[in-house]
């Protein structure tokens, strides 16, 4: 299993994020829709119109969030959008968990599509 370092951000926010994402993960697993992806597969989704990230061993398709982000139209949010675009297709666990509030982390849950596969596991075509 992947082991991630404890992020420097708020431990309460990180704990809440893990709990909420765990609930969604359980639902996906029970419905047979929880898939496994390698980092190589995640890396192929690194564009604004096809945007995946890995956070804390989970894979999120954040395409909708990226396309509707206020940074495209508001100068005040441009730096946030640029930071998001820079992390697309990567495991950005440390960055995400260290800078986001509990509320922001909870917003990741609906975008969960799977978990990171262990080294050597077969990739899943998406």
mmCIF file with all atom_site columns, C-alpha atoms in Angstrom:
data_model
loop_
_atom_site.group_PDB
_atom_site.id
_atom_site.type_symbol
_atom_site.label_atom_id
_atom_site.label_alt_id
_atom_site.label_comp_id
_atom_site.label_asym_id
_atom_site.label_entity_id
_atom_site.label_seq_id
_atom_site.pdbx_PDB_ins_code
_atom_site.Cartn_x
_atom_site.Cartn_y
_atom_site.Cartn_z
_atom_site.occupancy
_atom_site.B_iso_or_equiv
_atom_site.pdbx_formal_charge
_atom_site.auth_seq_id
_atom_site.auth_comp_id
_atom_site.auth_asym_id
_atom_site.auth_atom_id
_atom_site.pdbx_PDB_model_num
ATOM 1   C CA . UNK A 1 1   ? 0.000   0.000  0.000   1.00 0.00 ? 1   UNK A CA 1
ATOM 2   C CA . UNK A 1 2   ? 1.184   3.551  -0.719  1.00 0.00 ? 2   UNK A CA 1
ATOM 3   C CA . UNK A 1 3   ? 2.455   5.378  2.345   1.00 0.00 ? 3   UNK A CA 1
ATOM 4   C CA . UNK A 1 4   ? 2.402   9.151  2.191   1.00 0.00 ? 4   UNK A CA 1
ATOM 5   C CA . UNK A 1 5   ? 4.202   11.493 4.534   1.00 0.00 ? 5   UNK A CA 1
ATOM 6   C CA . UNK A 1 6   ? 2.080   13.448 6.950   1.00 0.00 ? 6   UNK A CA 1
ATOM 7   C CA . UNK A 1 7   ? 1.520   16.814 5.283   1.00 0.00 ? 7   UNK A CA 1
ATOM 8   C CA . UNK A 1 8   ? 2.529   20.026 6.954   1.00 0.00 ? 8   UNK A CA 1
ATOM 9   C CA . UNK A 1 9   ? -1.017  21.390 6.654   1.00 0.00 ? 9   UNK A CA 1
ATOM 10  C CA . UNK A 1 10  ? -3.828  21.195 9.160   1.00 0.00 ? 10  UNK A CA 1
ATOM 11  C CA . UNK A 1 11  ? -4.178  17.650 10.524  1.00 0.00 ? 11  UNK A CA 1
ATOM 12  C CA . UNK A 1 12  ? -7.898  18.166 11.193  1.00 0.00 ? 12  UNK A CA 1
ATOM 13  C CA . UNK A 1 13  ? -8.535  19.196 7.570   1.00 0.00 ? 13  UNK A CA 1
ATOM 14  C CA . UNK A 1 14  ? -6.525  16.238 6.309   1.00 0.00 ? 14  UNK A CA 1
ATOM 15  C CA . UNK A 1 15  ? -8.416  13.852 8.588   1.00 0.00 ? 15  UNK A CA 1
ATOM 16  C CA . UNK A 1 16  ? -11.777 15.222 7.446   1.00 0.00 ? 16  UNK A CA 1
ATOM 17  C CA . UNK A 1 17  ? -10.702 14.942 3.793   1.00 0.00 ? 17  UNK A CA 1
ATOM 18  C CA . UNK A 1 18  ? -9.725  11.311 4.284   1.00 0.00 ? 18  UNK A CA 1
ATOM 19  C CA . UNK A 1 19  ? -13.019 10.544 6.037   1.00 0.00 ? 19  UNK A CA 1
ATOM 20  C CA . UNK A 1 20  ? -15.226 12.157 3.373   1.00 0.00 ? 20  UNK A CA 1
ATOM 21  C CA . UNK A 1 21  ? -13.262 10.632 0.498   1.00 0.00 ? 21  UNK A CA 1
ATOM 22  C CA . UNK A 1 22  ? -13.412 7.286  2.287   1.00 0.00 ? 22  UNK A CA 1
ATOM 23  C CA . UNK A 1 23  ? -17.204 7.458  2.321   1.00 0.00 ? 23  UNK A CA 1
ATOM 24  C CA . UNK A 1 24  ? -17.315 8.114  -1.428  1.00 0.00 ? 24  UNK A CA 1
ATOM 25  C CA . UNK A 1 25  ? -14.726 5.407  -2.030  1.00 0.00 ? 25  UNK A CA 1
ATOM 26  C CA . UNK A 1 26  ? -16.891 2.917  -0.142  1.00 0.00 ? 26  UNK A CA 1
ATOM 27  C CA . UNK A 1 27  ? -19.909 3.784  -2.289  1.00 0.00 ? 27  UNK A CA 1
ATOM 28  C CA . UNK A 1 28  ? -17.911 3.385  -5.493  1.00 0.00 ? 28  UNK A CA 1
ATOM 29  C CA . UNK A 1 29  ? -16.483 0.097  -4.295  1.00 0.00 ? 29  UNK A CA 1
ATOM 30  C CA . UNK A 1 30  ? -19.893 -1.313 -3.348  1.00 0.00 ? 30  UNK A CA 1
ATOM 31  C CA . UNK A 1 31  ? -21.272 -0.348 -6.760  1.00 0.00 ? 31  UNK A CA 1
ATOM 32  C CA . UNK A 1 32  ? -18.300 -1.883 -8.576  1.00 0.00 ? 32  UNK A CA 1
ATOM 33  C CA . UNK A 1 33  ? -17.229 1.486  -10.006 1.00 0.00 ? 33  UNK A CA 1
ATOM 34  C CA . UNK A 1 34  ? -13.996 1.936  -8.025  1.00 0.00 ? 34  UNK A CA 1
ATOM 35  C CA . UNK A 1 35  ? -11.085 1.478  -10.421 1.00 0.00 ? 35  UNK A CA 1
ATOM 36  C CA . UNK A 1 36  ? -7.324  1.257  -10.010 1.00 0.00 ? 36  UNK A CA 1
ATOM 37  C CA . UNK A 1 37  ? -4.962  3.516  -11.955 1.00 0.00 ? 37  UNK A CA 1
ATOM 38  C CA . UNK A 1 38  ? -1.192  3.784  -12.092 1.00 0.00 ? 38  UNK A CA 1
ATOM 39  C CA . UNK A 1 39  ? 0.637   7.098  -11.930 1.00 0.00 ? 39  UNK A CA 1
ATOM 40  C CA . UNK A 1 40  ? 1.493   6.580  -15.603 1.00 0.00 ? 40  UNK A CA 1
ATOM 41  C CA . UNK A 1 41  ? -2.245  6.532  -16.389 1.00 0.00 ? 41  UNK A CA 1
ATOM 42  C CA . UNK A 1 42  ? -2.845  9.628  -14.254 1.00 0.00 ? 42  UNK A CA 1
ATOM 43  C CA . UNK A 1 43  ? 0.003   11.387 -16.080 1.00 0.00 ? 43  UNK A CA 1
ATOM 44  C CA . UNK A 1 44  ? -1.837  11.021 -19.403 1.00 0.00 ? 44  UNK A CA 1
ATOM 45  C CA . UNK A 1 45  ? -4.620  13.276 -18.079 1.00 0.00 ? 45  UNK A CA 1
ATOM 46  C CA . UNK A 1 46  ? -2.701  16.532 -17.755 1.00 0.00 ? 46  UNK A CA 1
ATOM 47  C CA . UNK A 1 47  ? -4.778  19.014 -19.765 1.00 0.00 ? 47  UNK A CA 1
ATOM 48  C CA . UNK A 1 48  ? -7.512  21.421 -18.743 1.00 0.00 ? 48  UNK A CA 1
ATOM 49  C CA . UNK A 1 49  ? -10.106 19.420 -20.689 1.00 0.00 ? 49  UNK A CA 1
ATOM 50  C CA . UNK A 1 50  ? -8.862  16.078 -19.329 1.00 0.00 ? 50  UNK A CA 1
ATOM 51  C CA . UNK A 1 51  ? -7.603  16.769 -15.819 1.00 0.00 ? 51  UNK A CA 1
ATOM 52  C CA . UNK A 1 52  ? -6.723  14.104 -13.269 1.00 0.00 ? 52  UNK A CA 1
ATOM 53  C CA . UNK A 1 53  ? -4.679  14.327 -10.076 1.00 0.00 ? 53  UNK A CA 1
ATOM 54  C CA . UNK A 1 54  ? -3.652  11.826 -7.432  1.00 0.00 ? 54  UNK A CA 1
ATOM 55  C CA . UNK A 1 55  ? -3.983  12.882 -3.807  1.00 0.00 ? 55  UNK A CA 1
ATOM 56  C CA . UNK A 1 56  ? -3.305  10.655 -0.809  1.00 0.00 ? 56  UNK A CA 1
ATOM 57  C CA . UNK A 1 57  ? -3.477  7.437  -2.848  1.00 0.00 ? 57  UNK A CA 1
ATOM 58  C CA . UNK A 1 58  ? -6.747  8.378  -4.553  1.00 0.00 ? 58  UNK A CA 1
ATOM 59  C CA . UNK A 1 59  ? -7.347  9.465  -8.159  1.00 0.00 ? 59  UNK A CA 1
ATOM 60  C CA . UNK A 1 60  ? -9.621  12.393 -8.947  1.00 0.00 ? 60  UNK A CA 1
ATOM 61  C CA . UNK A 1 61  ? -10.968 13.560 -12.311 1.00 0.00 ? 61  UNK A CA 1
ATOM 62  C CA . UNK A 1 62  ? -11.132 17.319 -11.676 1.00 0.00 ? 62  UNK A CA 1
ATOM 63  C CA . UNK A 1 63  ? -11.884 18.300 -15.286 1.00 0.00 ? 63  UNK A CA 1
ATOM 64  C CA . UNK A 1 64  ? -15.187 19.970 -14.399 1.00 0.00 ? 64  UNK A CA 1
ATOM 65  C CA . UNK A 1 65  ? -13.564 21.940 -11.589 1.00 0.00 ? 65  UNK A CA 1
ATOM 66  C CA . UNK A 1 66  ? -10.771 23.141 -13.863 1.00 0.00 ? 66  UNK A CA 1
ATOM 67  C CA . UNK A 1 67  ? -13.093 24.149 -16.696 1.00 0.00 ? 67  UNK A CA 1
ATOM 68  C CA . UNK A 1 68  ? -15.426 26.083 -14.383 1.00 0.00 ? 68  UNK A CA 1
ATOM 69  C CA . UNK A 1 69  ? -12.754 27.608 -12.136 1.00 0.00 ? 69  UNK A CA 1
ATOM 70  C CA . UNK A 1 70  ? -13.199 31.380 -11.619 1.00 0.00 ? 70  UNK A CA 1
ATOM 71  C CA . UNK A 1 71  ? -9.533  31.907 -12.524 1.00 0.00 ? 71  UNK A CA 1
ATOM 72  C CA . UNK A 1 72  ? -10.461 31.824 -16.208 1.00 0.00 ? 72  UNK A CA 1
ATOM 73  C CA . UNK A 1 73  ? -12.499 35.021 -15.833 1.00 0.00 ? 73  UNK A CA 1
ATOM 74  C CA . UNK A 1 74  ? -11.383 36.648 -12.579 1.00 0.00 ? 74  UNK A CA 1
ATOM 75  C CA . UNK A 1 75  ? -7.904  38.011 -12.115 1.00 0.00 ? 75  UNK A CA 1
ATOM 76  C CA . UNK A 1 76  ? -8.212  37.417 -8.382  1.00 0.00 ? 76  UNK A CA 1
ATOM 77  C CA . UNK A 1 77  ? -8.246  33.632 -8.859  1.00 0.00 ? 77  UNK A CA 1
ATOM 78  C CA . UNK A 1 78  ? -5.715  33.333 -11.683 1.00 0.00 ? 78  UNK A CA 1
ATOM 79  C CA . UNK A 1 79  ? -2.840  32.262 -9.427  1.00 0.00 ? 79  UNK A CA 1
ATOM 80  C CA . UNK A 1 80  ? -4.989  29.476 -7.939  1.00 0.00 ? 80  UNK A CA 1
ATOM 81  C CA . UNK A 1 81  ? -5.875  28.235 -11.402 1.00 0.00 ? 81  UNK A CA 1
ATOM 82  C CA . UNK A 1 82  ? -2.240  28.308 -12.508 1.00 0.00 ? 82  UNK A CA 1
ATOM 83  C CA . UNK A 1 83  ? -1.265  26.254 -9.450  1.00 0.00 ? 83  UNK A CA 1
ATOM 84  C CA . UNK A 1 84  ? -3.956  23.690 -10.311 1.00 0.00 ? 84  UNK A CA 1
ATOM 85  C CA . UNK A 1 85  ? -2.900  23.504 -13.959 1.00 0.00 ? 85  UNK A CA 1
ATOM 86  C CA . UNK A 1 86  ? 0.711   22.900 -12.902 1.00 0.00 ? 86  UNK A CA 1
ATOM 87  C CA . UNK A 1 87  ? -0.282  19.801 -10.900 1.00 0.00 ? 87  UNK A CA 1
ATOM 88  C CA . UNK A 1 88  ? -2.504  18.090 -13.479 1.00 0.00 ? 88  UNK A CA 1
ATOM 89  C CA . UNK A 1 89  ? -1.447  14.526 -14.184 1.00 0.00 ? 89  UNK A CA 1
ATOM 90  C CA . UNK A 1 90  ? 0.662   14.257 -11.031 1.00 0.00 ? 90  UNK A CA 1
ATOM 91  C CA . UNK A 1 91  ? 0.564   13.004 -7.477  1.00 0.00 ? 91  UNK A CA 1
ATOM 92  C CA . UNK A 1 92  ? 0.190   16.354 -5.744  1.00 0.00 ? 92  UNK A CA 1
ATOM 93  C CA . UNK A 1 93  ? -0.573  15.004 -2.263  1.00 0.00 ? 93  UNK A CA 1
ATOM 94  C CA . UNK A 1 94  ? 1.822   17.192 -0.292  1.00 0.00 ? 94  UNK A CA 1
ATOM 95  C CA . UNK A 1 95  ? 0.852   20.396 -2.070  1.00 0.00 ? 95  UNK A CA 1
ATOM 96  C CA . UNK A 1 96  ? -2.895  19.807 -1.851  1.00 0.00 ? 96  UNK A CA 1
ATOM 97  C CA . UNK A 1 97  ? -2.988  18.673 1.772   1.00 0.00 ? 97  UNK A CA 1
ATOM 98  C CA . UNK A 1 98  ? -0.674  21.430 2.949   1.00 0.00 ? 98  UNK A CA 1
ATOM 99  C CA . UNK A 1 99  ? -2.547  24.399 1.474   1.00 0.00 ? 99  UNK A CA 1
ATOM 100 C CA . UNK A 1 100 ? -6.254  23.525 1.456   1.00 0.00 ? 100 UNK A CA 1
ATOM 101 C CA . UNK A 1 101 ? -8.824  24.074 4.174   1.00 0.00 ? 101 UNK A CA 1
ATOM 102 C CA . UNK A 1 102 ? -11.160 21.323 5.359   1.00 0.00 ? 102 UNK A CA 1
ATOM 103 C CA . UNK A 1 103 ? -13.939 22.816 3.230   1.00 0.00 ? 103 UNK A CA 1
ATOM 104 C CA . UNK A 1 104 ? -11.764 22.860 0.103   1.00 0.00 ? 104 UNK A CA 1
ATOM 105 C CA . UNK A 1 105 ? -10.536 19.308 0.690   1.00 0.00 ? 105 UNK A CA 1
ATOM 106 C CA . UNK A 1 106 ? -14.108 18.052 1.128   1.00 0.00 ? 106 UNK A CA 1
ATOM 107 C CA . UNK A 1 107 ? -14.888 19.381 -2.344  1.00 0.00 ? 107 UNK A CA 1
ATOM 108 C CA . UNK A 1 108 ? -12.552 16.767 -3.852  1.00 0.00 ? 108 UNK A CA 1
ATOM 109 C CA . UNK A 1 109 ? -14.843 13.861 -2.888  1.00 0.00 ? 109 UNK A CA 1
ATOM 110 C CA . UNK A 1 110 ? -17.321 14.055 -5.800  1.00 0.00 ? 110 UNK A CA 1
ATOM 111 C CA . UNK A 1 111 ? -14.409 13.884 -8.248  1.00 0.00 ? 111 UNK A CA 1
ATOM 112 C CA . UNK A 1 112 ? -13.069 10.555 -6.933  1.00 0.00 ? 112 UNK A CA 1
ATOM 113 C CA . UNK A 1 113 ? -12.752 7.978  -9.712  1.00 0.00 ? 113 UNK A CA 1
ATOM 114 C CA . UNK A 1 114 ? -10.352 5.436  -8.246  1.00 0.00 ? 114 UNK A CA 1
ATOM 115 C CA . UNK A 1 115 ? -7.284  4.571  -6.266  1.00 0.00 ? 115 UNK A CA 1
ATOM 116 C CA . UNK A 1 116 ? -3.626  4.417  -7.186  1.00 0.00 ? 116 UNK A CA 1
ATOM 117 C CA . UNK A 1 117 ? -2.539  0.928  -8.162  1.00 0.00 ? 117 UNK A CA 1
ATOM 118 C CA . UNK A 1 118 ? 0.339   -0.747 -6.410  1.00 0.00 ? 118 UNK A CA 1
ATOM 119 C CA . UNK A 1 119 ? 3.609   -1.037 -8.301  1.00 0.00 ? 119 UNK A CA 1
ATOM 120 C CA . UNK A 1 120 ? 3.347   -3.910 -10.763 1.00 0.00 ? 120 UNK A CA 1
ATOM 121 C CA . UNK A 1 121 ? -0.454  -3.912 -10.990 1.00 0.00 ? 121 UNK A CA 1
ATOM 122 C CA . UNK A 1 122 ? -1.892  -3.697 -14.471 1.00 0.00 ? 122 UNK A CA 1
ATOM 123 C CA . UNK A 1 123 ? -3.058  -0.329 -15.702 1.00 0.00 ? 123 UNK A CA 1
ATOM 124 C CA . UNK A 1 124 ? -6.731  0.312  -16.341 1.00 0.00 ? 124 UNK A CA 1
ATOM 125 C CA . UNK A 1 125 ? -7.600  1.901  -19.660 1.00 0.00 ? 125 UNK A CA 1
ATOM 126 C CA . UNK A 1 126 ? -9.749  5.010  -19.260 1.00 0.00 ? 126 UNK A CA 1
#
